[in-house]
Amino acid sequence: MSDFDMKSAQAVALASLQTAENISKMMLDAVADQQERQQKHLSETVDLIQSLLNPKSD
């Protein structure tokens, strides 16, 4: 394998690793966003159930 071939292979490998890292970051961000939405929905559901079980008398 020539020096040029070796450097080309290294460049391709590095680009692949960077792409994989970017995809991983996007997936982690998507999971965090989904968890935040689920937590908000859960909190809203808990609040609704509490208001149904313990209605405030005015």
Coordinates of C-alpha atoms in Angstrom, one line a residue:
M1 CA 0.0 0.0 0.0
S2 CA 1.5 3.3 -1.0
D3 CA 1.7 6.3 1.3
F4 CA -1.0 8.0 -0.7
D5 CA -3.3 5.0 -0.3
M6 CA -2.6 4.9 3.4
K7 CA -3.4 8.6 3.9
S8 CA -6.5 8.2 1.8
A9 CA -7.7 5.3 3.9
Q10 CA -7.0 7.2 7.1
A11 CA -9.0 10.2 5.8
V12 CA -11.9 8.0 4.9
A13 CA -11.8 6.3 8.3
L14 CA -11.6 9.6 10.1
A15 CA -14.6 10.9 8.1
S16 CA -16.5 7.8 8.9
L17 CA -15.8 8.2 12.6
Q18 CA -16.8 11.8 12.5
T19 CA -20.1 10.9 10.8
A20 CA -20.7 8.2 13.4
E21 CA -20.1 10.7 16.2
N22 CA -22.4 13.2 14.6
I23 CA -25.2 10.6 14.2
S24 CA -24.7 9.5 17.9
K25 CA -25.0 13.1 19.1
M26 CA -28.2 13.6 17.0
M27 CA -29.6 10.4 18.4
L28 CA -28.8 11.4 22.0
D29 CA -30.3 14.8 21.5
A30 CA -33.5 13.2 20.0
V31 CA -33.7 10.9 23.0
A32 CA -33.3 13.8 25.4
D33 CA -36.0 15.8 23.6
Q34 CA -38.3 12.8 23.7
Q35 CA -37.7 12.2 27.4
E36 CA -38.5 15.9 28.1
R37 CA -41.7 15.7 26.1
Q38 CA -42.7 12.5 27.9
Q39 CA -41.9 14.0 31.3
K40 CA -44.0 17.1 30.5
H41 CA -46.9 14.9 29.4
L42 CA -46.6 12.7 32.5
S43 CA -46.6 15.8 34.7
E44 CA -49.7 17.1 33.0
T45 CA -51.4 13.7 33.4
V46 CA -50.6 13.6 37.1
D47 CA -52.0 17.2 37.5
L48 CA -55.2 16.2 35.7
I49 CA -55.7 13.1 37.8
Q50 CA -55.0 15.0 41.0
S51 CA -57.6 17.6 40.0
L52 CA -60.1 14.9 39.2
L53 CA -59.5 13.1 42.5
N54 CA -59.3 16.2 44.6
P55 CA -61.5 18.9 43.1
K56 CA -61.1 22.4 44.6
S57 CA -64.3 23.7 46.1
D58 CA -64.8 27.4 45.4

